[in-house]
Protein backbone atom coordinates (compact mmCIF):
# COMPACT_ATOMS: atom_id res chain seq x y z
CA MET A 1 0.00 0.00 0.00
CA ASN A 2 1.44 3.37 -1.01
CA GLU A 3 1.99 6.24 1.38
CA LEU A 4 -1.03 8.29 0.33
CA ARG A 5 -3.38 5.33 0.69
CA LEU A 6 -1.98 4.72 4.18
CA LEU A 7 -2.57 8.38 5.04
CA LEU A 8 -6.19 8.25 3.86
CA ARG A 9 -6.80 4.91 5.55
CA ASP A 10 -5.51 6.18 8.89
CA ALA A 11 -7.59 9.36 8.61
CA SER A 12 -10.69 7.33 7.73
CA LEU A 13 -10.15 5.02 10.70
CA ARG A 14 -9.85 7.99 13.03
CA LEU A 15 -13.08 9.49 11.72
CA SER A 16 -14.84 6.14 11.97
CA HIS A 17 -13.79 5.76 15.60
CA ALA A 18 -15.17 9.27 16.23
CA GLY A 19 -18.58 8.17 14.93
CA VAL A 20 -18.49 9.92 11.56
CA GLY A 21 -20.92 8.13 9.26
CA SER A 22 -18.98 8.50 6.00
CA PRO A 23 -15.31 8.39 7.04
CA ASP A 24 -13.79 7.40 3.68
CA THR A 25 -15.69 10.06 1.75
CA ASP A 26 -14.96 12.74 4.34
CA ALA A 27 -11.24 11.94 4.48
CA ILE A 28 -10.86 12.29 0.72
CA ALA A 29 -12.96 15.47 0.65
CA LEU A 30 -10.85 17.04 3.39
CA LEU A 31 -7.61 16.14 1.66
CA ALA A 32 -8.91 17.64 -1.57
CA HIS A 33 -9.79 20.82 0.32
CA ALA A 34 -6.40 20.98 2.07
CA TRP A 35 -4.69 20.38 -1.28
CA SER A 36 -6.80 23.01 -3.10
CA THR A 37 -7.91 20.45 -5.64
CA ASP A 38 -10.88 18.15 -6.25
CA VAL A 39 -11.71 14.61 -5.22
CA ALA A 40 -10.97 13.21 -8.68
CA GLU A 41 -7.43 14.60 -8.52
CA VAL A 42 -6.92 13.06 -5.08
CA ARG A 43 -8.04 9.71 -6.50
CA ARG A 44 -5.51 10.04 -9.31
CA ALA A 45 -2.76 10.92 -6.86
CA GLU A 46 -3.73 7.89 -4.79
CA VAL A 47 -3.34 5.60 -7.80
CA LEU A 48 -0.04 7.18 -8.80
CA GLY A 49 1.33 7.29 -5.25
CA ARG A 50 1.90 11.05 -5.39
CA MET A 51 2.07 12.71 -1.96
CA PRO A 52 1.19 16.33 -1.11
CA ASP A 53 3.81 18.56 0.48
CA GLY A 54 4.25 19.16 4.19
CA VAL A 55 2.06 22.27 4.32
CA VAL A 56 -0.86 20.39 2.82
CA LEU A 57 -0.32 17.49 5.21
CA GLN A 58 -0.44 19.88 8.17
CA ARG A 59 -3.68 21.41 6.90
CA PHE A 60 -5.14 17.95 6.35
CA SER A 61 -4.19 16.80 9.85
CA ALA A 62 -5.85 19.88 11.38
CA LEU A 63 -9.02 19.30 9.35
CA ILE A 64 -9.20 15.66 10.42
CA ASP A 65 -8.78 16.78 14.05
CA GLU A 66 -11.76 19.12 13.69
CA ARG A 67 -13.92 16.61 11.83
CA ALA A 68 -13.23 14.06 14.56
CA THR A 69 -14.89 16.48 17.01
CA ARG A 70 -17.93 16.32 14.68
CA VAL A 71 -17.64 19.74 13.14
CA PRO A 72 -19.69 19.31 9.93
CA LEU A 73 -17.70 18.48 6.83
CA GLN A 74 -19.44 21.32 5.00
CA HIS A 75 -18.31 23.85 7.62
CA LEU A 76 -14.72 22.73 7.14
CA THR A 77 -14.79 22.88 3.36
CA GLY A 78 -17.19 25.83 3.22
CA ARG A 79 -19.22 24.08 0.51
CA ALA A 80 -22.29 21.88 0.20
CA ALA A 81 -23.46 20.17 -2.98
CA PHE A 82 -27.14 20.55 -3.84
CA ARG A 83 -28.53 19.32 -7.15
CA HIS A 84 -26.21 20.82 -9.81
CA LEU A 85 -24.98 23.60 -7.53
CA GLU A 86 -22.18 24.06 -5.03
CA LEU A 87 -23.39 26.30 -2.21
CA ALA A 88 -21.33 28.22 0.31
CA VAL A 89 -22.30 27.31 3.88
CA GLY A 90 -20.94 27.76 7.38
CA PRO A 91 -21.91 28.73 10.92
CA GLY A 92 -25.33 30.37 11.09
CA VAL A 93 -27.00 28.51 8.23
CA PHE A 94 -28.63 25.09 7.95
CA VAL A 95 -26.56 22.72 5.82
CA PRO A 96 -28.79 21.48 2.96
CA ARG A 97 -29.39 17.73 2.92
CA PRO A 98 -29.51 15.39 -0.08
CA GLU A 99 -33.06 14.32 0.76
CA THR A 100 -34.29 17.88 0.24
CA GLU A 101 -33.32 17.69 -3.43
CA MET A 102 -36.49 15.67 -4.14
CA LEU A 103 -38.61 18.79 -3.63
CA VAL A 104 -37.16 20.23 -6.85
CA ASP A 105 -38.20 17.06 -8.68
CA LEU A 106 -41.71 17.24 -7.23
CA VAL A 107 -42.34 20.76 -8.56
CA ALA A 108 -40.66 20.21 -11.94
CA PRO A 109 -43.74 18.95 -13.87
CA THR A 110 -45.78 21.97 -12.79
CA LEU A 111 -42.98 24.39 -13.66
CA ARG A 112 -42.55 22.83 -17.10
CA SER A 113 -46.27 23.25 -17.80
CA ILE A 114 -46.23 27.05 -17.31
CA ALA A 115 -44.43 29.47 -19.62
CA ALA A 116 -43.25 31.87 -16.89
CA PRO A 117 -44.06 30.40 -13.48
CA VAL A 118 -43.86 32.35 -10.24
CA VAL A 119 -42.16 30.45 -7.41
CA VAL A 120 -41.70 31.31 -3.74
CA ASP A 121 -39.36 29.54 -1.30
CA LEU A 122 -40.39 30.08 2.32
CA CYS A 123 -37.75 29.44 5.02
CA ALA A 124 -35.04 29.58 2.38
CA GLY A 125 -31.94 28.99 4.55
CA SER A 126 -28.89 28.87 2.28
CA GLY A 127 -31.13 29.46 -0.73
CA ALA A 128 -30.73 25.86 -1.89
CA LEU A 129 -34.27 25.26 -3.16
CA ALA A 130 -34.80 28.68 -4.71
CA LEU A 131 -31.44 28.68 -6.45
CA ALA A 132 -31.80 25.11 -7.72
CA VAL A 133 -35.23 25.92 -9.16
CA LYS A 134 -33.90 29.02 -10.93
CA ASP A 135 -30.90 27.07 -12.22
CA GLU A 136 -33.08 24.31 -13.67
CA HIS A 137 -36.03 26.48 -14.75
CA PRO A 138 -34.55 29.78 -15.97
CA ALA A 139 -37.91 31.18 -17.12
CA ALA A 140 -39.29 31.07 -13.58
CA ALA A 141 -39.56 34.22 -11.46
CA VAL A 142 -38.20 32.99 -8.13
CA TYR A 143 -38.56 34.66 -4.73
CA ALA A 144 -37.19 33.52 -1.37
CA ALA A 145 -37.72 34.61 2.23
CA GLU A 146 -35.49 33.83 5.23
CA LEU A 147 -35.98 35.18 8.76
CA SER A 148 -32.45 34.61 10.13
CA PRO A 149 -30.09 37.47 9.18
CA ASP A 150 -27.13 35.08 9.15
CA ALA A 151 -28.82 32.52 6.90
CA CYS A 152 -30.17 35.27 4.65
CA ALA A 153 -26.66 36.61 4.17
CA TRP A 154 -25.48 33.16 3.11
CA ALA A 155 -28.41 32.87 0.66
CA GLN A 156 -27.69 36.26 -0.88
CA ALA A 157 -23.99 35.46 -1.16
CA ASN A 158 -24.80 32.18 -2.92
CA ARG A 159 -27.14 33.97 -5.32
CA ASP A 160 -24.53 36.58 -6.16
CA ARG A 161 -21.71 34.06 -6.59
CA LEU A 162 -23.82 31.79 -8.82
CA GLY A 163 -25.27 34.69 -10.81
CA LEU A 164 -28.86 33.45 -10.46
CA ASP A 165 -31.67 36.03 -10.51
CA VAL A 166 -33.55 35.15 -7.33
CA ARG A 167 -35.18 37.88 -5.23
CA ILE A 168 -34.19 37.10 -1.64
CA ARG A 169 -35.65 39.02 1.28
CA CYS A 170 -34.56 38.87 4.90
CA GLU A 171 -38.04 38.64 6.38
CA ASP A 172 -40.53 36.37 8.12
CA ALA A 173 -41.90 33.64 5.86
CA LEU A 174 -45.32 34.11 7.50
CA THR A 175 -45.74 37.61 6.06
CA ALA A 176 -43.40 37.53 3.08
CA PHE A 177 -44.18 38.96 -0.37
CA PRO A 178 -47.70 40.35 0.25
CA GLU A 179 -47.64 41.85 -3.25
CA LEU A 180 -47.73 38.28 -4.64
CA ASP A 181 -50.86 37.11 -2.82
CA GLY A 182 -52.99 34.94 -5.10
CA GLN A 183 -50.46 35.05 -7.95
CA VAL A 184 -47.93 32.32 -7.14
CA ASP A 185 -47.79 29.05 -9.07
CA VAL A 186 -45.52 27.08 -6.72
CA VAL A 187 -44.50 27.43 -3.07
CA LEU A 188 -41.65 25.30 -1.74
CA SER A 189 -40.61 25.10 1.88
CA ASN A 190 -38.22 23.21 4.10
CA PRO A 191 -39.43 24.71 7.39
CA PRO A 192 -38.19 23.86 10.89
CA TYR A 193 -40.11 20.74 11.91
CA ILE A 194 -38.28 18.86 14.67
CA PRO A 195 -40.59 18.41 17.70
CA VAL A 196 -39.64 20.63 20.62
CA GLY A 197 -37.75 18.56 23.18
CA MET A 198 -36.56 16.00 20.61
CA VAL A 199 -32.84 16.77 20.49
CA PRO A 200 -31.09 15.48 17.34
CA ILE A 201 -28.65 12.63 17.95
CA ASP A 202 -25.98 13.69 15.45
CA PRO A 203 -23.60 16.31 16.91
CA GLU A 204 -23.28 17.88 13.46
CA VAL A 205 -26.97 18.82 13.64
CA ARG A 206 -27.40 19.31 17.38
CA ASP A 207 -24.33 21.47 17.91
CA HIS A 208 -23.90 23.27 14.61
CA ASP A 209 -27.17 23.77 12.72
CA PRO A 210 -28.98 26.91 13.97
CA GLN A 211 -31.88 26.08 16.28
CA ILE A 212 -34.16 28.49 14.41
CA ALA A 213 -33.87 26.16 11.42
CA LEU A 214 -34.57 22.97 13.39
CA TYR A 215 -37.46 23.15 15.84
CA GLY A 216 -41.08 23.31 14.70
CA GLY A 217 -42.42 25.22 17.71
CA SER A 218 -44.61 22.52 19.28
CA GLU A 219 -44.48 19.03 20.75
CA ASP A 220 -45.34 17.49 17.40
CA GLY A 221 -43.09 19.90 15.48
CA LEU A 222 -45.94 21.04 13.23
CA ARG A 223 -46.85 24.50 14.50
CA ILE A 224 -44.45 26.34 12.19
CA PRO A 225 -45.10 24.05 9.18
CA PHE A 226 -48.85 24.71 9.50
CA GLN A 227 -48.22 28.45 9.74
CA VAL A 228 -46.05 28.30 6.63
CA ALA A 229 -48.74 26.28 4.83
CA ALA A 230 -51.30 28.93 5.77
CA ARG A 231 -49.09 31.63 4.26
CA ALA A 232 -48.60 29.46 1.16
CA ALA A 233 -52.39 29.25 0.79
CA GLN A 234 -52.54 33.06 0.68
CA LEU A 235 -49.75 33.29 -1.89
CA LEU A 236 -50.93 30.57 -4.25
CA ARG A 237 -53.41 31.01 -7.07
CA PRO A 238 -56.24 28.47 -7.28
CA GLY A 239 -54.63 25.21 -8.41
CA GLY A 240 -51.19 26.39 -7.31
CA LEU A 241 -48.84 23.80 -5.84
CA LEU A 242 -47.39 23.56 -2.32
CA VAL A 243 -44.49 21.18 -1.66
CA MET A 244 -43.14 21.02 1.89
CA GLU A 245 -40.53 18.83 3.55
CA HIS A 246 -41.29 17.19 6.89
CA ALA A 247 -39.85 14.71 9.37
CA SER A 248 -40.25 11.02 8.58
CA SER A 249 -42.54 10.72 11.62
CA GLN A 250 -44.92 13.34 10.16
CA GLY A 251 -45.79 11.52 6.95
CA HIS A 252 -49.33 10.89 8.17
CA SER A 253 -50.05 13.75 10.56
CA LEU A 254 -49.11 16.66 8.28
CA PRO A 255 -51.04 15.50 5.18
CA ALA A 256 -54.02 14.52 7.36
CA ARG A 257 -54.21 17.97 8.93
CA LEU A 258 -53.84 19.74 5.60
CA SER A 259 -56.66 17.61 4.18
CA THR A 260 -59.08 18.82 6.87
CA GLN A 261 -58.43 22.56 6.42
CA GLY A 262 -60.67 23.07 3.41
CA LEU A 263 -57.87 24.88 1.58
CA TRP A 264 -56.21 22.03 -0.29
CA ASP A 265 -56.96 19.40 -2.91
CA ASP A 266 -54.85 16.45 -4.08
CA VAL A 267 -52.94 16.18 -0.80
CA ALA A 268 -50.28 13.49 -1.17
CA ASP A 269 -47.19 12.39 0.68
CA HIS A 270 -43.92 11.36 -0.96
CA ARG A 271 -41.09 9.08 0.13
CA ASP A 272 -37.40 9.80 -0.31
CA LEU A 273 -34.76 7.48 -1.79
CA THR A 274 -34.51 5.64 1.53
CA ALA A 275 -38.27 4.96 1.41
CA LEU A 276 -39.00 7.29 4.34
CA PRO A 277 -41.89 9.79 4.22
CA ARG A 278 -40.23 13.10 3.37
CA ALA A 279 -42.50 15.69 1.69
CA VAL A 280 -46.15 16.60 1.26
CA SER A 281 -47.68 18.15 -1.83
CA ALA A 282 -51.07 19.84 -2.16
CA ARG A 283 -53.02 21.98 -4.65
CA ARG A 284 -54.68 25.23 -3.57
CA ARG A 285 -58.44 24.75 -3.72
């Protein structure tokens, strides 16, 4: 085994012993970051037995030390992949998750059926959903609202860096964009939905994601999601589409409650790639 493979193996073992769920992937990603290159180049260097210099090795060692304390990988690299985009993230903003990407797929058929759709992202965080929609549906007019000043700054920075025309406002999702009431074709949201008192197990989430992005404001975690859905109902035109992420434990309760409100038709729940309930969709009556 060559020297670089031994280095990566030892780093992966250390991360594994620290409880990191993807130690091999994280070790390579951190070396690529320390080396100012990409993962593919690290793989090539591994095959060829090419070692980085001492400065890079020191950076890599320091990054592994931090990751072993369960600092999120994305905070260390400053980047998070989402759909076709690479977003800047760090302290003060929720790190977008792969399972959230399915929301963009769920709204795609509706967006393709309208020449110039109007889309609003409520509780935008890093801007992941709004920016991905604009990237994949350039004709859409996309708006996003985020209450946290820190998260809003990250979203605006991502928009500016990516050059995507998304109107982002630092304001409460529950009152956002009153000038659009009754005119919106699609509302997306990944609101805070963790039940109050249910502390996440993973240190990356518990200790580093902002609490404002996590907790749904009630014992069942649904107070804020229902408030966001109520705002979506005001924004949407008749027949407009709401797609909202939820916890896997809310795959029955959230759709059931929406179905009884008299505001929604075609309420349906959707499972993610791990077969867990992940998002609800509904049409404005």
